[in-house]
């Protein structure tokens, strides 16, 4: 795949270990859900390195000191329904004050085009750093569409976090939105004729919610 300055592959042995477990078709719903959350937490640690901060005064038992903390009301996370929901708790475990919006998209099974069915965003979203969550970046259609929606609502600082990316999809988002930082834990080989990522992990939504 071509190199893009806005694409970040978070290749970490601990994340690779967890991805290997969720790829396994014998991993059950409970384990799958827990591990997707853990991966999201580890990815959030890396991808929010540039989180907005502010200085506050703290009184230690000995003196008053100026300290740096995460800026209040600065972050929103936006899971793409359904599968993005599996990443929410993991990110909130590090950023408990983040606001959460939801974008509902599903892929038309024939055309693979994303169809929008829901959008509810936090107030003042245009002033926040917005992280879109979707474990699978396949053709890239869903992510491009979600980011388009956020830009229409005035968002200026947008990031995307996906556990597994296909090169085709990562390129599509990187080119459509060069101002958006894309964080992928693993870059897979390609898509199959049905738009599934290979080797991938199957249908992330079905595996998180046990619907198949
Ligand atoms: C899956 C996945 C992504 C999308 C990725 O959702 O969770 O949102 O496909 O594919 P793309 O990059 O080709 O757009 P799906 O449409 O299966 O909906 P679901 O999460 O409700 O199962
Ligand atoms: N959506 C998924 O859940 N899995 C894929 O492999 C592709 C799209």
Coordinates of C-alpha atoms and ligand atoms in Angstrom, one line a residue:
X1 CA 0.0 0.0 0.0
X2 CA 1.1 3.6 -0.7
X3 CA 2.3 5.5 2.3
X4 CA 0.0 8.2 3.6
X5 CA 1.1 10.7 6.3
X6 CA -2.4 10.5 7.9
X7 CA -2.4 6.6 8.3
X8 CA -1.0 5.2 11.5
X9 CA -0.6 1.4 11.8
X10 CA -0.3 0.7 15.6
X11 CA 1.7 -2.4 15.3
X12 CA 2.1 -3.5 19.0
X13 CA 2.8 -7.1 20.1
X14 CA 0.1 -6.9 22.8
X15 CA -2.5 -5.8 20.3
X16 CA -1.3 -8.4 17.8
X17 CA -1.8 -11.1 20.5
X18 CA -5.4 -9.9 21.1
X19 CA -6.2 -9.6 17.4
X20 CA -5.1 -13.2 16.9
X21 CA -7.6 -14.3 19.6
X22 CA -10.6 -12.5 18.0
X23 CA -9.7 -13.8 14.5
X24 CA -10.2 -17.3 15.7
X25 CA -13.7 -18.5 14.7
X26 CA -13.9 -20.5 18.0
X27 CA -13.6 -17.4 20.1
X28 CA -17.1 -17.0 21.7
X29 CA -19.2 -13.9 21.9
X30 CA -18.2 -13.0 25.5
X31 CA -14.5 -13.3 24.8
X32 CA -14.8 -11.5 21.5
X33 CA -16.7 -8.5 23.1
X34 CA -14.2 -8.3 26.0
X35 CA -11.1 -8.3 23.7
X36 CA -12.5 -5.8 21.2
X37 CA -12.9 -3.5 24.2
X38 CA -9.4 -4.1 25.4
X39 CA -7.9 -3.5 21.9
X40 CA -9.9 -0.2 21.7
X41 CA -8.5 0.9 25.1
X42 CA -4.9 0.2 23.9
X43 CA -5.5 1.9 20.6
X44 CA -7.0 5.0 22.5
X45 CA -3.9 5.2 24.6
X46 CA -1.8 5.6 21.4
X47 CA -4.1 7.6 19.2
X48 CA -5.0 10.2 21.8
X49 CA -1.3 11.2 22.3
X50 CA -2.2 14.7 21.1
X51 CA -5.3 15.0 23.3
X52 CA -6.0 18.7 24.2
X53 CA -4.7 19.5 27.7
X54 CA -5.0 22.3 30.2
X55 CA -3.1 23.3 33.2
X56 CA -4.6 23.2 36.7
X57 CA -3.3 23.9 40.2
X58 CA -3.0 20.9 42.5
X59 CA -2.3 21.1 46.2
X60 CA -0.1 18.2 47.2
X61 CA 0.5 17.4 51.0
X62 CA 3.6 19.7 50.6
X63 CA 2.9 22.5 48.2
X64 CA 0.8 23.9 45.4
X65 CA 1.9 22.7 41.9
X66 CA 0.8 23.3 38.3
X67 CA -0.2 20.1 36.6
X68 CA -1.4 19.1 33.1
X69 CA -4.8 17.3 32.7
X70 CA -7.0 16.3 29.8
X71 CA -9.0 19.4 28.8
X72 CA -12.6 19.4 29.9
X73 CA -15.3 18.8 27.3
X74 CA -12.7 18.3 24.6
X75 CA -13.4 14.8 23.3
X76 CA -16.3 13.0 21.6
X77 CA -16.4 9.4 20.4
X78 CA -18.7 8.3 17.7
X79 CA -19.2 4.6 17.2
X80 CA -20.6 3.5 13.9
X81 CA -23.5 1.2 14.6
X82 CA -23.5 -1.6 15.3
X83 CA -20.0 -2.9 15.6
X84 CA -18.4 0.4 16.7
X85 CA -20.4 0.0 20.0
X86 CA -18.0 -2.8 21.0
X87 CA -15.2 -0.2 21.2
X88 CA -17.0 2.4 23.3
X89 CA -16.4 1.0 26.8
X90 CA -12.7 0.5 26.2
X91 CA -12.2 4.1 25.1
X92 CA -14.3 5.4 28.0
X93 CA -12.2 3.5 30.5
X94 CA -9.4 5.9 29.6
X95 CA -11.5 9.0 28.8
X96 CA -14.5 8.7 31.1
X97 CA -15.7 12.2 30.5
X98 CA -15.9 11.9 26.7
X99 CA -19.3 12.6 25.1
X100 CA -20.7 9.8 22.9
X101 CA -22.6 10.3 19.7
X102 CA -23.9 7.6 17.4
X103 CA -24.0 7.2 13.6
X104 CA -26.1 4.3 12.2
X105 CA -24.9 2.9 8.9
X106 CA -25.2 -0.5 7.3
X107 CA -23.7 -1.8 4.1
X108 CA -26.1 -2.8 1.3
X109 CA -25.3 -6.5 0.8
X110 CA -25.5 -6.2 -3.0
X111 CA -23.8 -2.9 -3.7
X112 CA -21.7 -2.6 -0.5
X113 CA -22.7 1.1 -0.4
X114 CA -23.3 2.5 3.1
X115 CA -26.9 3.4 4.0
X116 CA -27.5 5.9 6.8
X117 CA -30.3 5.2 9.3
X118 CA -29.3 7.2 12.5
X119 CA -27.4 10.2 13.6
X120 CA -27.3 11.7 17.1
X121 CA -24.3 13.8 18.0
X122 CA -23.3 15.6 21.2
X123 CA -23.9 19.3 21.5
X124 CA -21.0 21.6 20.4
X125 CA -19.4 18.7 18.6
X126 CA -17.7 21.2 16.2
X127 CA -15.5 22.3 19.1
X128 CA -14.3 18.8 20.1
X129 CA -11.8 16.3 18.9
X130 CA -14.0 13.6 17.4
X131 CA -12.9 9.9 17.3
X132 CA -14.9 7.7 15.0
X133 CA -15.0 4.1 16.1
X134 CA -15.5 1.1 13.8
X135 CA -13.6 -2.2 14.2
X136 CA -13.7 -2.9 10.4
X137 CA -12.4 -0.7 7.6
X138 CA -13.3 -2.8 4.6
X139 CA -14.2 -0.9 1.4
X140 CA -14.0 2.3 3.5
X141 CA -17.5 3.4 2.4
X142 CA -18.9 3.5 5.9
X143 CA -16.0 5.5 7.3
X144 CA -15.9 8.0 4.5
X145 CA -19.7 8.5 4.9
X146 CA -19.5 8.9 8.7
X147 CA -16.7 11.5 8.3
X148 CA -18.7 13.3 5.6
X149 CA -21.6 13.5 8.1
X150 CA -19.4 14.9 10.8
X151 CA -17.8 17.5 8.6
X152 CA -21.4 18.6 7.6
X153 CA -22.0 19.2 11.3
X154 CA -18.9 21.4 11.4
X155 CA -16.4 19.0 12.9
X156 CA -12.8 20.1 12.2
X157 CA -10.6 17.7 14.1
X158 CA -11.6 14.2 13.3
X159 CA -9.8 10.9 13.9
X160 CA -10.8 7.3 12.9
X161 CA -9.9 4.2 14.9
X162 CA -10.4 0.8 13.3
X163 CA -9.0 -2.6 14.6
X164 CA -8.5 -4.1 11.2
X165 CA -8.1 -2.3 7.8
X166 CA -8.1 -3.6 4.3
X167 CA -5.6 -1.7 2.1
X168 CA -8.3 -0.7 -0.4
X169 CA -10.4 0.9 2.4
X170 CA -7.6 2.6 4.2
X171 CA -6.5 4.2 0.9
X172 CA -10.0 5.3 0.1
X173 CA -10.4 7.1 3.5
X174 CA -6.9 8.5 3.4
X175 CA -7.5 10.0 0.0
X176 CA -11.0 11.2 0.6
X177 CA -10.1 12.8 4.0
X178 CA -6.3 13.7 4.1
X179 CA -7.0 15.9 7.2
X180 CA -8.3 12.9 9.2
X181 CA -5.8 10.8 11.2
X182 CA -6.6 7.1 10.6
X183 CA -5.4 4.6 13.3
X184 CA -5.5 0.9 12.4
X185 CA -4.1 -1.8 14.6
X186 CA -3.6 -4.3 11.8
X187 CA -3.4 -3.9 8.0
X188 CA -4.8 -7.1 6.4
X189 CA -4.3 -8.5 2.9
X190 CA -7.3 -7.6 0.8
X191 CA -11.1 -7.9 0.4
X192 CA -12.9 -10.9 -0.9
X193 CA -15.6 -10.8 -3.7
X194 CA -18.2 -10.1 -1.0
X195 CA -16.3 -7.2 0.5
X196 CA -15.1 -9.2 3.6
X197 CA -11.6 -8.5 4.9
X198 CA -9.0 -11.4 4.5
X199 CA -7.9 -13.0 6.7
X200 CA -10.1 -10.7 8.8
X201 CA -12.4 -11.9 11.6
X202 CA -15.8 -12.3 9.8
X203 CA -18.7 -10.0 10.5
X204 CA -17.7 -7.9 13.5
X205 CA -21.2 -6.8 14.5
X206 CA -22.5 -10.4 14.5
X207 CA -19.5 -11.6 16.5
X208 CA -19.9 -8.8 19.1
X209 CA -23.6 -9.3 19.5
X210 CA -23.9 -13.0 18.8
X211 CA -26.5 -12.5 16.1
X212 CA -25.3 -15.3 13.9
Ligands
LIG1 C1 -19.6 -3.5 9.0 C2 -18.6 -2.8 9.9 C3 -18.3 -1.5 9.3 C4 -18.6 -1.7 7.8 C5 -17.3 -1.8 7.1 O1 -20.9 -3.0 9.3 O2 -18.9 -2.8 11.2 O3 -19.3 -0.5 9.7 O4 -19.2 -3.0 7.7 O5 -17.4 -1.9 5.8 P1 -17.0 -0.8 4.7 O6 -15.7 -0.3 5.1 O7 -17.0 -1.7 3.4 O8 -18.1 0.2 4.6 P2 -22.2 -3.6 8.7 O9 -22.6 -2.8 7.5 O10 -22.1 -5.1 8.5 O11 -23.3 -3.3 9.8 P3 -23.4 -3.8 11.3 O12 -22.2 -3.3 12.1 O13 -24.7 -3.3 11.8 O14 -23.3 -5.3 11.3
LIG2 N1 -17.6 -5.7 7.9 C1 -17.2 -6.7 8.7 O1 -17.8 -6.8 9.8 N2 -16.3 -7.6 8.4 C2 -15.6 -7.5 7.2 O2 -14.7 -8.3 7.0 C3 -16.0 -6.5 6.3 C4 -16.9 -5.6 6.7

